[in-house]
CSV table of C-alpha atoms in Angstrom, one decimal:
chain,number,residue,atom,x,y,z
A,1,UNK,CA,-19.8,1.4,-2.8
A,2,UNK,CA,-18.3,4.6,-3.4
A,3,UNK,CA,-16.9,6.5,-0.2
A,4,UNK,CA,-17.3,9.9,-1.1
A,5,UNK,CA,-14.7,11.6,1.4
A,6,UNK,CA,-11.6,9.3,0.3
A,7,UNK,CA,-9.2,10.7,-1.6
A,8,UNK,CA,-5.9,10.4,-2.9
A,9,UNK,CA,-3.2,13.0,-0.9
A,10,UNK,CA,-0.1,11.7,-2.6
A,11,UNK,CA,1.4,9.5,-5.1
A,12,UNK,CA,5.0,8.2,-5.5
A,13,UNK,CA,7.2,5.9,-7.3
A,14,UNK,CA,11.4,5.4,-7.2
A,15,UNK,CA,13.5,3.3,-9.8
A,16,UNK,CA,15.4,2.0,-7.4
A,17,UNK,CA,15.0,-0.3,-4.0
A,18,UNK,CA,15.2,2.6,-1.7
A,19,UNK,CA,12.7,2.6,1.9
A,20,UNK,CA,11.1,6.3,1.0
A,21,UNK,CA,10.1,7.2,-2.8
A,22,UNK,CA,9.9,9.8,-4.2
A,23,UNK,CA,6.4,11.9,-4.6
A,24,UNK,CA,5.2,12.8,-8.1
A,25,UNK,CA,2.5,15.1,-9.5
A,26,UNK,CA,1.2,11.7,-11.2
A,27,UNK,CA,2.0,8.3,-11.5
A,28,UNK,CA,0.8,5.8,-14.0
A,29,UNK,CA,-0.8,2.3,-13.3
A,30,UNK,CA,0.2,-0.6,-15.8
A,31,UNK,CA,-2.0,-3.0,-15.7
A,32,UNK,CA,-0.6,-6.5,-14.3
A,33,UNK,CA,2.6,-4.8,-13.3
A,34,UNK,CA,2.3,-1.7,-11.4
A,35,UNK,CA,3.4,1.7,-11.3
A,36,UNK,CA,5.8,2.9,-14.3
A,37,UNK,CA,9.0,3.5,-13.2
A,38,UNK,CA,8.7,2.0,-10.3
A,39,UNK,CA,11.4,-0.7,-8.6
A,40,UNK,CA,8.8,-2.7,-7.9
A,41,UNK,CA,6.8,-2.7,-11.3
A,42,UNK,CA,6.5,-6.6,-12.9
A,43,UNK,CA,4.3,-9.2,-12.9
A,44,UNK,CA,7.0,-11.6,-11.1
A,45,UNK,CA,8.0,-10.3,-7.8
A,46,UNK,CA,10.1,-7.6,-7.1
A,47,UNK,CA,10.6,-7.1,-3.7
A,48,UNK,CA,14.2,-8.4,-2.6
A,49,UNK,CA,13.4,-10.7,0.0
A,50,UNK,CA,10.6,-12.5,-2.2
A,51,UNK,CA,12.7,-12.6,-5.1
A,52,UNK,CA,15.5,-14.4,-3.1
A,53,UNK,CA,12.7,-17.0,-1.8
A,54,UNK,CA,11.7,-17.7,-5.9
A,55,UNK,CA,11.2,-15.1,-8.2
A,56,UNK,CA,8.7,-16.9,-10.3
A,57,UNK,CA,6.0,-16.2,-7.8
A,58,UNK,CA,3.4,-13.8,-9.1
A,59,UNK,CA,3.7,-10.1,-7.9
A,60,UNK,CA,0.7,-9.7,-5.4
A,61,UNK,CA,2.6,-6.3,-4.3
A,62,UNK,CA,2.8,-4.2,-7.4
A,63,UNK,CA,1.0,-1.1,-5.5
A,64,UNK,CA,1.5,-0.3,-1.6
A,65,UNK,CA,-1.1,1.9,-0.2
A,66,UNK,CA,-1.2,3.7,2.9
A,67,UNK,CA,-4.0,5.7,4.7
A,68,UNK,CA,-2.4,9.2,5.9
A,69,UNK,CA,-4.5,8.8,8.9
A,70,UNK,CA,-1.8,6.5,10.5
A,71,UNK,CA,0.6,9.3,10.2
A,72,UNK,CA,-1.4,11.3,12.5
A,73,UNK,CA,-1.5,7.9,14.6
A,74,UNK,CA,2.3,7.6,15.0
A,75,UNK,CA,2.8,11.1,15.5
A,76,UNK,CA,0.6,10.6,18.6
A,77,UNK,CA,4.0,8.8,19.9
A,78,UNK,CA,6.6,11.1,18.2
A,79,UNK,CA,7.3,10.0,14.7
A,80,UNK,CA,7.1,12.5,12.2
A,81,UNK,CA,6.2,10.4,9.3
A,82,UNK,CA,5.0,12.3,5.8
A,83,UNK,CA,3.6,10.8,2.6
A,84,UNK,CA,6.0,8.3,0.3
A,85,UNK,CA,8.3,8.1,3.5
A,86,UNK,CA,7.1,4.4,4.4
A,87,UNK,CA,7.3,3.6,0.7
A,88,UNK,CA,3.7,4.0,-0.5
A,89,UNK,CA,2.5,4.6,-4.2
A,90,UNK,CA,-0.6,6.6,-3.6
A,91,UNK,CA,-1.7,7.9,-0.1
A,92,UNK,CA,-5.2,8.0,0.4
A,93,UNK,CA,-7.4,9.8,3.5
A,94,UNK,CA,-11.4,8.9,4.5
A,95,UNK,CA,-10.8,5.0,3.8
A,96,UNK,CA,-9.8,2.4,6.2
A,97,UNK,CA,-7.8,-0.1,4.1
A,98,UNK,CA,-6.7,-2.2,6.7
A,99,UNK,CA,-10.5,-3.2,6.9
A,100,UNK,CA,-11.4,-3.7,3.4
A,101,UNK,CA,-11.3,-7.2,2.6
A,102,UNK,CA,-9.1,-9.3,-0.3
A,103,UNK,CA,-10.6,-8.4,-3.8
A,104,UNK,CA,-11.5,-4.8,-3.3
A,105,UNK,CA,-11.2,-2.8,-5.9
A,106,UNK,CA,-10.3,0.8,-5.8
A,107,UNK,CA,-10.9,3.0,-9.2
A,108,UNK,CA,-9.6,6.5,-9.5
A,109,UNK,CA,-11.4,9.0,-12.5
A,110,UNK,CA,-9.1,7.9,-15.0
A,111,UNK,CA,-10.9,4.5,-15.2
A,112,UNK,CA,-7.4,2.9,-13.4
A,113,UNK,CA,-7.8,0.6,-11.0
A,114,UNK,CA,-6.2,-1.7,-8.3
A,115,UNK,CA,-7.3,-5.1,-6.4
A,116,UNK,CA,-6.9,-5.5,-2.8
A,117,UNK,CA,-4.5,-8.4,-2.2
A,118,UNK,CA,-3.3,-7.7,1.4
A,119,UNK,CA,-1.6,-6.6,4.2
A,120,UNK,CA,2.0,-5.1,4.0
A,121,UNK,CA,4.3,-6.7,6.4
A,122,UNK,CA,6.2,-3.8,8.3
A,123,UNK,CA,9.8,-5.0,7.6
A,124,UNK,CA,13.5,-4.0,9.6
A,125,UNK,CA,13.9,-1.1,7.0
A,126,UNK,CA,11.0,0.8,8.9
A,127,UNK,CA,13.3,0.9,12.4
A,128,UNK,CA,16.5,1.7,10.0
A,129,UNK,CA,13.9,5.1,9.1
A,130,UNK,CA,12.8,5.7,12.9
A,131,UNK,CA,14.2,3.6,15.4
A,132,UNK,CA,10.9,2.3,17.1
A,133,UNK,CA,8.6,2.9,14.6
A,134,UNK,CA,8.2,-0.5,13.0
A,135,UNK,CA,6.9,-1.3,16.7
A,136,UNK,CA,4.3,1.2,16.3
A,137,UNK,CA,3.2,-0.5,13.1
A,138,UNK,CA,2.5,-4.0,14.5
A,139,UNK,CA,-0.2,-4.0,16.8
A,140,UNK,CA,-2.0,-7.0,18.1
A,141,UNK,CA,-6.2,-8.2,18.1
A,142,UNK,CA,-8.3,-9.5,21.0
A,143,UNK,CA,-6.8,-12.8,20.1
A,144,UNK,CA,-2.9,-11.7,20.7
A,145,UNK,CA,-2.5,-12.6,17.1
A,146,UNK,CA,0.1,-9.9,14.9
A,147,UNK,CA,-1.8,-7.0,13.4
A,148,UNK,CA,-0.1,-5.3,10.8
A,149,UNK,CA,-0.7,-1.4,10.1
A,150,UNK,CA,1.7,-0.2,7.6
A,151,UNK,CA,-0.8,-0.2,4.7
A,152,UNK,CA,-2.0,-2.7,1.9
A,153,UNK,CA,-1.2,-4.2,-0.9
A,154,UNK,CA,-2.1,-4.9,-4.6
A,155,UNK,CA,-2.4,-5.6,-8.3
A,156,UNK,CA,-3.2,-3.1,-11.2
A,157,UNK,CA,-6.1,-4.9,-12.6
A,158,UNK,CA,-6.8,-1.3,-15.4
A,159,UNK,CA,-4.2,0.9,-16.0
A,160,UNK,CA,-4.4,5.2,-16.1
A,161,UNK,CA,-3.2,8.2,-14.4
A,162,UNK,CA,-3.7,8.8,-10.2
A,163,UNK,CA,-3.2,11.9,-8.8
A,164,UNK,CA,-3.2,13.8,-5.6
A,165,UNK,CA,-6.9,15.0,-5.4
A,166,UNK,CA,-8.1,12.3,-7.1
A,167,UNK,CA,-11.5,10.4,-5.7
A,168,UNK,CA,-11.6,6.8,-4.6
A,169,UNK,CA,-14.2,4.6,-5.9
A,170,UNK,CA,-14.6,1.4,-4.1
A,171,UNK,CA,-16.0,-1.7,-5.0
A,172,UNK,CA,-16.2,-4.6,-2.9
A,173,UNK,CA,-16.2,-8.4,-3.6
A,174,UNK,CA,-19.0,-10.9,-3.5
A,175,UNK,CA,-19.4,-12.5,0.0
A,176,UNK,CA,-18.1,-13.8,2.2
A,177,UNK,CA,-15.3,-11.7,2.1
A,178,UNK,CA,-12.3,-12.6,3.2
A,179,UNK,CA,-9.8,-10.7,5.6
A,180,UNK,CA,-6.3,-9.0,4.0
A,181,UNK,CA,-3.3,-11.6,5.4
A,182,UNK,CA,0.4,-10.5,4.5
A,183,UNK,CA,1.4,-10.5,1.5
């Protein structure tokens, strides 16, 4: 399935464990470890917290995603959030993510792709940004059960180049298909 209006707006990496990154004209995709020069590059985990739970646990978060349509949302209620802020690698417009399911693969024209694994868990760093704003990124479904906004996560499965302006191809996986969880 190829969604013609989504897009990547921005793309963003930092060397170091800091909330926002830094946005780039390019960034490039490794596959099975992330984006170069990112902190959070490897094919172990990376992420503090996970890394102090066991850091032989495979990195299902090498590349966070985050649609700029939920910036729009949260400025609704007075946050002025902009692209890389929240910590994303590539920002995308015209695709849900938070509705794709686990598995889905998103290629960019250089042939680089990533795999779907799941939801990013807002974390205490997002209210250290914006007080309030992690609040904003939890919502809840018809069941009362935590829904989580701030983006998805996922592997590098080909490697290349993404770039603002850059098309989003997207391939789902065979059925049934299951729902993103946090990862």
């Amino acid at each position: 399935m190829t969604i013609h209006e989504a897009e990547v707006i921005a793309v963003a990496r930092d060397g170091t464990h800091r909330f926002s990154k830094a946005p780039q004209p390019g960034i490039t995709l490794l596959a099975g470890l992330g984006v170069q020069g990112d902190a959070h590059a490897g094919d172990t985990v990376r992420h503090r917290s996970r890394v102090r739970a066991d850091p032989t646990q495979p990195n299902l978060r090498q590349v966070h995603l985050i649609h700029a349509e939920l910036f729009g949302q949260v400025a609704a209620d007075g946050f002025r959030v902009q692209p890389a802020d929240l910590g994303e690698n590539i920002t995308t417009r015209g695709l849900d993510l938070l509705a794709l399911p686990r598995g889905t693969r998103l290629t960019f024209p250089s042939g680089a792709a990533v795999e779907v694994t799941g939801l990013r868990n807002p974390c205490a760093q997002i209210d250290a940004f914006q007080p309030g704003l992690m609040r904003r990124l939890i919502g809840t479904d018809d069941a009362g059960a935590p829904v989580f906004l701030a983006g998805v996560m996922g592997v590098v499965v080909e490697g290349g180049e993404v770039t603002p302006g850059d098309t989003i191809h997207v391939t789902l996986p065979p059925e049934p298909h299951e729902s993103l969880r946090r990862v």
